[in-house]
CSV table of C-alpha atoms in Angstrom, one decimal:
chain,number,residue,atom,x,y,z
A,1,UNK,CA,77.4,3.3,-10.9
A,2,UNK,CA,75.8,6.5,-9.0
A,3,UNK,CA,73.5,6.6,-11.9
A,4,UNK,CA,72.3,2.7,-12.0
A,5,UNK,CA,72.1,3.3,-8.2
A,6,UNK,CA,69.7,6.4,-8.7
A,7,UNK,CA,67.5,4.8,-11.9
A,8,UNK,CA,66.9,1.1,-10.0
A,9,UNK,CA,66.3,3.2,-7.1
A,10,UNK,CA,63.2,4.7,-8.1
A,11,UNK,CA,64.9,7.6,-10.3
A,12,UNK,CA,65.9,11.6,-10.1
A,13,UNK,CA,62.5,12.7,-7.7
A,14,UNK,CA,59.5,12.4,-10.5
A,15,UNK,CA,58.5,16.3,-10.0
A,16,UNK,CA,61.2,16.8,-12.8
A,17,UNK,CA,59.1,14.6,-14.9
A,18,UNK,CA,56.9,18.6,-14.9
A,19,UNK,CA,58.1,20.0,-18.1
A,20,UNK,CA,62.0,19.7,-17.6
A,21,UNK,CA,62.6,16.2,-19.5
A,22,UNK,CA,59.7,16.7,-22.4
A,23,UNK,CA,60.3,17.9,-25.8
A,24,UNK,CA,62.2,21.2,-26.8
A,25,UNK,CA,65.7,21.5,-26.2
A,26,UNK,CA,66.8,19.2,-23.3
A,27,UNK,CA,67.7,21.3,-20.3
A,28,UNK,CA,68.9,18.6,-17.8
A,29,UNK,CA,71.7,16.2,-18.0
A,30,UNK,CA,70.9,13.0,-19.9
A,31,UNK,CA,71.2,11.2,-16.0
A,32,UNK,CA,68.7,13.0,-14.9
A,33,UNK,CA,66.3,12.7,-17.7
A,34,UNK,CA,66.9,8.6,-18.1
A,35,UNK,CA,66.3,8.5,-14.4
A,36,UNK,CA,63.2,10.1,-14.7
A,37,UNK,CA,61.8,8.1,-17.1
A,38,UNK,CA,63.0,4.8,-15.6
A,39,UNK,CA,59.9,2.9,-14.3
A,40,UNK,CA,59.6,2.2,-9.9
A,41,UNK,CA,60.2,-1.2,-8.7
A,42,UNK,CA,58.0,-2.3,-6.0
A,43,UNK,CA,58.8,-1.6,-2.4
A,44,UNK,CA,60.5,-4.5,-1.8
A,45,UNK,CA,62.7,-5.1,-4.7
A,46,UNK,CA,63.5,-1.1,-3.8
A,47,UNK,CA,64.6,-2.1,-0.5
A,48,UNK,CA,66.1,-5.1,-1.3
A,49,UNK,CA,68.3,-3.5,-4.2
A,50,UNK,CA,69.1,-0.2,-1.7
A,51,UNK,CA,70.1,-3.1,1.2
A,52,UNK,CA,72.3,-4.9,-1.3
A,53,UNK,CA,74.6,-1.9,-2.5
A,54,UNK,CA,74.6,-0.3,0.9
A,55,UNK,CA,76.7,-3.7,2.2
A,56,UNK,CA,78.7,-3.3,-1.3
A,57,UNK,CA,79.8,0.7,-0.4
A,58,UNK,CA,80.2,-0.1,3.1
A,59,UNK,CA,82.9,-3.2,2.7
A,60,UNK,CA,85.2,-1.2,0.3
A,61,UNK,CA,85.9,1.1,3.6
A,62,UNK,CA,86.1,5.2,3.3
A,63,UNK,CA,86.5,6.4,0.1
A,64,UNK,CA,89.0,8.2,-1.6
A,65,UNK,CA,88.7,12.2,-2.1
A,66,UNK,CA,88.8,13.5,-5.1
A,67,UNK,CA,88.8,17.2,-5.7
A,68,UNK,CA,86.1,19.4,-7.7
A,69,UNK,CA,87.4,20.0,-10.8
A,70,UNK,CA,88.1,24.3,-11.0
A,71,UNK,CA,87.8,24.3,-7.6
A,72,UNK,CA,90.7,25.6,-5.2
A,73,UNK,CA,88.9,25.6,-1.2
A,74,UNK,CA,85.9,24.2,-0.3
A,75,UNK,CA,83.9,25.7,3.1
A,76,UNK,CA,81.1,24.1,5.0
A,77,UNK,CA,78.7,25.4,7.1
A,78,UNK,CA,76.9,23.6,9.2
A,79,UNK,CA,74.3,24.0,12.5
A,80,UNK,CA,73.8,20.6,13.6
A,81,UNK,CA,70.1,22.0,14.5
A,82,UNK,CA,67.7,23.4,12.1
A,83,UNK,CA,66.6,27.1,12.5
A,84,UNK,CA,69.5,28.8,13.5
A,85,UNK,CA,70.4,30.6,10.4
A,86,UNK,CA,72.7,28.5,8.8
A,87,UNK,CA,72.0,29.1,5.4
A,88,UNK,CA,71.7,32.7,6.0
A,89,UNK,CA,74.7,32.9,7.6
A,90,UNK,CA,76.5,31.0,4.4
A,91,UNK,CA,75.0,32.9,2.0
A,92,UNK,CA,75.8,36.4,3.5
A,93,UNK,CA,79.2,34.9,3.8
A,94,UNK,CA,79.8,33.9,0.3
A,95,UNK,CA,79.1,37.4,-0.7
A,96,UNK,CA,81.7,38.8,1.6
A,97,UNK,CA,84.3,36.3,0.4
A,98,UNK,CA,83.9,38.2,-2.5
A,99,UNK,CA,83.4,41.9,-1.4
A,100,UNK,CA,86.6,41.4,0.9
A,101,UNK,CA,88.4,40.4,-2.3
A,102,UNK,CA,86.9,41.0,-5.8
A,103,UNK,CA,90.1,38.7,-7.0
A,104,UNK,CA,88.3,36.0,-5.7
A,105,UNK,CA,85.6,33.6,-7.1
A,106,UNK,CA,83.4,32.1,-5.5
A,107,UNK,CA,80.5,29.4,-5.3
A,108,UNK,CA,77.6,28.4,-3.3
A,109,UNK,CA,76.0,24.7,-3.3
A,110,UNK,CA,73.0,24.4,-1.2
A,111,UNK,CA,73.5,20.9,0.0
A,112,UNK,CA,69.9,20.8,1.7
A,113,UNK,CA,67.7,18.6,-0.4
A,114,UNK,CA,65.3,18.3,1.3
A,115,UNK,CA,64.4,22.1,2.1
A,116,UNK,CA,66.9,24.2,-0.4
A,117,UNK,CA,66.7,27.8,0.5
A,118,UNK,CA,69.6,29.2,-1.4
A,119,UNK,CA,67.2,30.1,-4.9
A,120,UNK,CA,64.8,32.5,-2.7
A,121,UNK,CA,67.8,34.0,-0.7
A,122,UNK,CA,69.6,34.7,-4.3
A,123,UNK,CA,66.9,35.3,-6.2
A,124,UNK,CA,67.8,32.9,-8.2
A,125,UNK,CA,64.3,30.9,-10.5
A,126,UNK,CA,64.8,28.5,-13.3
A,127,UNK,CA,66.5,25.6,-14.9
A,128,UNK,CA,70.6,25.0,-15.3
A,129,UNK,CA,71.8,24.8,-18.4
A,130,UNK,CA,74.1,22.4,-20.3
A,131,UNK,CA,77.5,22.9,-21.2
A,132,UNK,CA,79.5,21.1,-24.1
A,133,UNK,CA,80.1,18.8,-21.8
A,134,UNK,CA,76.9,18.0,-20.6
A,135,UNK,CA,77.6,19.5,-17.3
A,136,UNK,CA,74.8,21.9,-16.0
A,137,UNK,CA,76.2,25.3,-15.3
A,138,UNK,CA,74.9,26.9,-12.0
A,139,UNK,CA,73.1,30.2,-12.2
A,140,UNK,CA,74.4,33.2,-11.0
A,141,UNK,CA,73.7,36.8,-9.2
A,142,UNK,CA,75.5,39.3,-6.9
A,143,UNK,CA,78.6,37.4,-9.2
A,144,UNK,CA,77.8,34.0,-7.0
A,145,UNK,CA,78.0,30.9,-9.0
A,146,UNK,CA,74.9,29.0,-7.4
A,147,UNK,CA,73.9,25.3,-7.6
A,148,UNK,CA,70.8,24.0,-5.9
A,149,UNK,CA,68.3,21.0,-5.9
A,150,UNK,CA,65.4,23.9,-6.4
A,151,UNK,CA,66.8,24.5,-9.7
A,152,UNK,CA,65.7,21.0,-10.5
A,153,UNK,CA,61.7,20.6,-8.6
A,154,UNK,CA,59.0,22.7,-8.6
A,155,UNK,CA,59.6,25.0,-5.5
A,156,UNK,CA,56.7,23.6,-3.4
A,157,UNK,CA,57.4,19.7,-4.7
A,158,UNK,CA,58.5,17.4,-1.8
A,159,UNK,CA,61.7,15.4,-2.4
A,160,UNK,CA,60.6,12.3,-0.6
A,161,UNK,CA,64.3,10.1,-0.9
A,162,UNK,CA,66.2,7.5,1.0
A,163,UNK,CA,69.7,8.2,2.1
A,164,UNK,CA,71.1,6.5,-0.8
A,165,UNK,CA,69.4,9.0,-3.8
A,166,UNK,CA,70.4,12.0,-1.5
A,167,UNK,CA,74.3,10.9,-1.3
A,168,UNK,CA,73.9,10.6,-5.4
A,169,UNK,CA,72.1,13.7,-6.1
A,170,UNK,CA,74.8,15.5,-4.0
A,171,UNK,CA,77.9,13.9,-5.8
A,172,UNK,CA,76.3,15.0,-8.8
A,173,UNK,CA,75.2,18.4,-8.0
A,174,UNK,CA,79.1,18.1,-7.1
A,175,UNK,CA,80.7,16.9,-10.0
A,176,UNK,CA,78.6,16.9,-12.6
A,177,UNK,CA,78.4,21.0,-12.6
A,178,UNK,CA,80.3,23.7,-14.7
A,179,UNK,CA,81.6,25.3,-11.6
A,180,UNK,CA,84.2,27.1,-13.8
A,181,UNK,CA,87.5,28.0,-11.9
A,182,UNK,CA,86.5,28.7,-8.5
A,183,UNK,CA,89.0,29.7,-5.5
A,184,UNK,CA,86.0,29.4,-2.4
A,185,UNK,CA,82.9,27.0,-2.6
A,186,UNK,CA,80.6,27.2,0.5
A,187,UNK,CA,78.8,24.6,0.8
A,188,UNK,CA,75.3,24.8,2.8
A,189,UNK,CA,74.8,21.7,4.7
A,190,UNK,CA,71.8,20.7,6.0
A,191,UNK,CA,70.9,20.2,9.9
A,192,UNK,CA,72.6,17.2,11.6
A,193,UNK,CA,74.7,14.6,11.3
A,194,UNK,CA,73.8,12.1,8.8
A,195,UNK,CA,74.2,11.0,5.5
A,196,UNK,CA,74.4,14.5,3.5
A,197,UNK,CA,77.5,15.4,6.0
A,198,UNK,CA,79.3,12.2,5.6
A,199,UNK,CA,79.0,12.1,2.3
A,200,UNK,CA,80.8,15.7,1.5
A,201,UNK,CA,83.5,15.0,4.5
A,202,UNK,CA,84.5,11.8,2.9
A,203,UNK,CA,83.8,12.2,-0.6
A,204,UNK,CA,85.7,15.9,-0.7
A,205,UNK,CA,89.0,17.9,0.6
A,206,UNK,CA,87.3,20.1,2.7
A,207,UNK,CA,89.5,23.0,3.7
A,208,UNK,CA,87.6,24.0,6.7
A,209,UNK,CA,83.9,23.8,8.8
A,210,UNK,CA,82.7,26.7,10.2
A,211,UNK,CA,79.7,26.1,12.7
A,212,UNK,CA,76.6,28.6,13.2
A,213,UNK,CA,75.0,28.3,16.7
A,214,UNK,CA,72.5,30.5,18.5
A,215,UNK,CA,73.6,31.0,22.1
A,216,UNK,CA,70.6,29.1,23.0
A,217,UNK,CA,71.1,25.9,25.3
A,218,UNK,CA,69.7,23.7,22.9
A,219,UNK,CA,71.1,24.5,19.7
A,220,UNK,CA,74.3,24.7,21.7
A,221,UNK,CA,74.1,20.4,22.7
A,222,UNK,CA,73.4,20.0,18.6
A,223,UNK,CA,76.5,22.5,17.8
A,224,UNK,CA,78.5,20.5,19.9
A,225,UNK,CA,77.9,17.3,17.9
A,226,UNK,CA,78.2,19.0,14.5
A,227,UNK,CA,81.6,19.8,15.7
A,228,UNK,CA,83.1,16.5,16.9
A,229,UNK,CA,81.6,14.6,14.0
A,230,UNK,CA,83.7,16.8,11.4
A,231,UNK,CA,86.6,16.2,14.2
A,232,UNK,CA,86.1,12.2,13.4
A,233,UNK,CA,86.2,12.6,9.5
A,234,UNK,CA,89.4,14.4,9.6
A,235,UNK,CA,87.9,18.0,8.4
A,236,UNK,CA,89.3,21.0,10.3
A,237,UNK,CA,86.8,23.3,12.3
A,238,UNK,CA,87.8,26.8,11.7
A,239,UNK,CA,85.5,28.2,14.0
A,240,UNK,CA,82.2,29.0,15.6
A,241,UNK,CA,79.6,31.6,14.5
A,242,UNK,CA,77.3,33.3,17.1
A,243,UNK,CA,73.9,34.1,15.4
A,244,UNK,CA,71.1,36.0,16.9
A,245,UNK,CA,73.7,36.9,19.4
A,246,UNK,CA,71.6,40.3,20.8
A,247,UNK,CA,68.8,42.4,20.0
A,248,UNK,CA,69.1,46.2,20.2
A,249,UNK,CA,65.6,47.8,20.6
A,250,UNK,CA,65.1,50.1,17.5
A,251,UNK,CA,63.3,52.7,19.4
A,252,UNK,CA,65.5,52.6,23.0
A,253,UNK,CA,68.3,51.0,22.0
A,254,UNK,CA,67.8,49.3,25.1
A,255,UNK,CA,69.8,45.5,24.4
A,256,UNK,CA,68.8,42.0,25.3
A,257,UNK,CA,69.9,38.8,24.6
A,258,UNK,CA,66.5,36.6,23.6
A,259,UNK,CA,69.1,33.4,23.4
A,260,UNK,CA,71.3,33.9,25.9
A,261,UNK,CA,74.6,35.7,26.2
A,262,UNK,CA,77.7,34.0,26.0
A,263,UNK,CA,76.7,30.6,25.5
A,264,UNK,CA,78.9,29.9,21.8
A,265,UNK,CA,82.0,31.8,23.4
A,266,UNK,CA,81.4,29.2,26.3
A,267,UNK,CA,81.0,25.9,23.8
A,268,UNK,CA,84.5,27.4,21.9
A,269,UNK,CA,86.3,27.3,25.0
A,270,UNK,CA,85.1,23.8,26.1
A,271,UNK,CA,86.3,22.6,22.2
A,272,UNK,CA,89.3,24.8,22.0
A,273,UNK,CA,87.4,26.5,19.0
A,274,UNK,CA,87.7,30.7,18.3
A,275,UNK,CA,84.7,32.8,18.0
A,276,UNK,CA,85.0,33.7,14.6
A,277,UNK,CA,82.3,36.6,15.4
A,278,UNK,CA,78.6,37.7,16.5
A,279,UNK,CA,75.8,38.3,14.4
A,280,UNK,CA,72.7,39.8,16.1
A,281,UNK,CA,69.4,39.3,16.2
A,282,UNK,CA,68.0,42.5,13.6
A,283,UNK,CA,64.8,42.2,11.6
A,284,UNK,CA,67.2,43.7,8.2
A,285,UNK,CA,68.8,40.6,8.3
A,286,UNK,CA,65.8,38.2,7.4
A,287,UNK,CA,63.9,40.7,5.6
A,288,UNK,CA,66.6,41.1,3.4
A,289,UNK,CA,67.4,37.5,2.8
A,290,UNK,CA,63.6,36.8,2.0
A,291,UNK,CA,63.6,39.5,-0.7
A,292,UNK,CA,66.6,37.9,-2.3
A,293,UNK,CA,68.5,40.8,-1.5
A,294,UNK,CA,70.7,39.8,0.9
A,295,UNK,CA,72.4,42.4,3.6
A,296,UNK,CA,76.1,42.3,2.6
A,297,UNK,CA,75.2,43.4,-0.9
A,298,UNK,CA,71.8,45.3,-0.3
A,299,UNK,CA,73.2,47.6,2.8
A,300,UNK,CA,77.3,46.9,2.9
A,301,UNK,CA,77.4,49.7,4.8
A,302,UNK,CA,75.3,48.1,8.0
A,303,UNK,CA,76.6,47.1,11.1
A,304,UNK,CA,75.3,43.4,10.3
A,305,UNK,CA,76.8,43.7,6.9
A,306,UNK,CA,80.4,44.4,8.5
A,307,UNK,CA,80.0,41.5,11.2
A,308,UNK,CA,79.5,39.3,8.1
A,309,UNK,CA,82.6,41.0,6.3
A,310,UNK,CA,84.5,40.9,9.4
A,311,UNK,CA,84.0,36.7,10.0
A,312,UNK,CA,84.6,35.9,5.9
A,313,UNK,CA,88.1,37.8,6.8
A,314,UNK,CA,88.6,35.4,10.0
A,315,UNK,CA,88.0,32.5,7.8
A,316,UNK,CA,90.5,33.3,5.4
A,317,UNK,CA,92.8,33.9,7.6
A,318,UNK,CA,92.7,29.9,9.3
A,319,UNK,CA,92.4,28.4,6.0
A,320,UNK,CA,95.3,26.9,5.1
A,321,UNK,CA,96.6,27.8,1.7
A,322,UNK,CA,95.2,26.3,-1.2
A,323,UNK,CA,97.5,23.1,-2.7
A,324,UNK,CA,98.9,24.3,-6.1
């Protein structure tokens, strides 16, 4: 149905109509290549037809979860406000899921569609491929299976969707992916609270939420919110993450905090949240994440590194264990 819904829709964004669905050996599932090729209704038979099966999913009531097939525990991390380094945050903590435990396997979906950042900050360029199945498999560095909607658009191509194609394009970049056998996915939610987060929270067992937040005042109101609305959808908040917590001088040494202090230790208390840890405001951080060479792997040995190594143990340690 997800598919009809995407092709009558206006189809899979039309910047994979560049070179990913013509001739040579097709690279993309067959719904995304029909989709692209499907012609656009006009505006209003678009809106019409969105209208009509928005009233059809809403009557049947919540839907049931289903698991991801191969996949054991499934993390979220969300901001509720943009710019607070979420997705730097989730990606440095993906990597020391695994350093902690090289048992483990884990994933990383980048949920953003709008602005995916997880192919620059794993250096990760290209196209999935196709299984047997038709399933694309995600690509991989630093031993992180990765899955992102910038595999699929040029990287400076606009997705330009209503809330109906982004709900589809998640569930597929959900279930219609190779993920192997997995025992942590961390999911990379984009800012807010809208259709992306309900979506995964209702769609998905969620083992846990785990909520980045600068100290500022600001980000601290849309924290709060990012919290209570996983609260209403049932998914347990394991904890908060204080980013850009303070800035050490590299010359003096002298510290300040550009954000405030204490503000996330404050919010916690107020929700009856832990502090899973502080991460603070160094310039290794970001340069390392923009050169694809993210801090945990490029300089374990850092002090941000170990913050990032000591919060990925926290968060196994409030997960609840994985059902058999």
């Amino acid at each position: 149905m997800m598919v009809m819904v995407a092709a009558a829709a206006g189809g899979w964004y039309r910047a994979l109509r560049a070179g990913l669905c013509r001739g040579g050996p097709r690279r993309l599932p067959a719904w995304a290549c029909a989709a692209v090729s499907s012609s656009s209704p006009s505006s209003s038979t678009n809106d019409g037809f969105l209208k009509e099966k928005r009233a059809q999913i809403m009557s049947r009531g919540l839907p049931k979860q289903k698991p991801v097939e191969g996949v054991k525990q499934i993390l979220v991390f969300a901001s509720g406000k943009g710019g607070v380094g979420k997705s730097t945050t989730a990606v440095n903590i993906a990597l020391a899921l695994a350093a902690n435990d090289s048992t483990k396997t884990v994933g990383l979906l980048d949920a953003d569609v709008y602005g995916p950042s997880i192919p620059k900050m794993m250096n990760l360029k290209g196209n999935p491929e196709l299984s047997p199945k038709n399933l694309m498999r995600p690509l991989k560095n630093y031993g992180i299976a990765c899955m992102s909607m910038g595999f699929l658009i040029e990287e400076t191509s606009p997705v330009v969707w209503r809330g109906l194609m982004v709900m589809s394009a998640i569930e597929k970049l959900l279930r219609q992916v190779d993920w192997g056998q997995l025992d942590y996915l961390v999911i990379d939610m984009p800012p807010g609270t809208g259709d992306v987060q309900l979506s995964v929270s209702q769609n998905i067992p969620v083992s846990g939420a785990v909520i980045v937040s600068t100290p500022q005042d600001i980000a601290l109101l849309d924290a709060r919110r990012g919290a209570e609305m996983f609260r209403k959808v049932h998914v347990p908040v394991l904890g908060l993450v204080q980013n850009m917590s303070v800035f050490q001088c590299p010359k003096c040494k002298h510290e300040t905090h550009i954000f405030g202090a204490d503000g996330v230790r404050d919010l916690a208390k107020t929700l009856g949240l832990d502090v899973l840890g502080d991460i603070p405001l160094h310039i290794n951080v970001r340069e390392t994440c923009d050169a694809g060479q993210p801090i945990v792997v490029s300089q374990p040995r850092s002090d941000m590194a170990k913050a990032y190594l000591r919060i990925a143990t926290e968060i196994v340690r409030r997960l609840p264990a994985p059902s058999a």
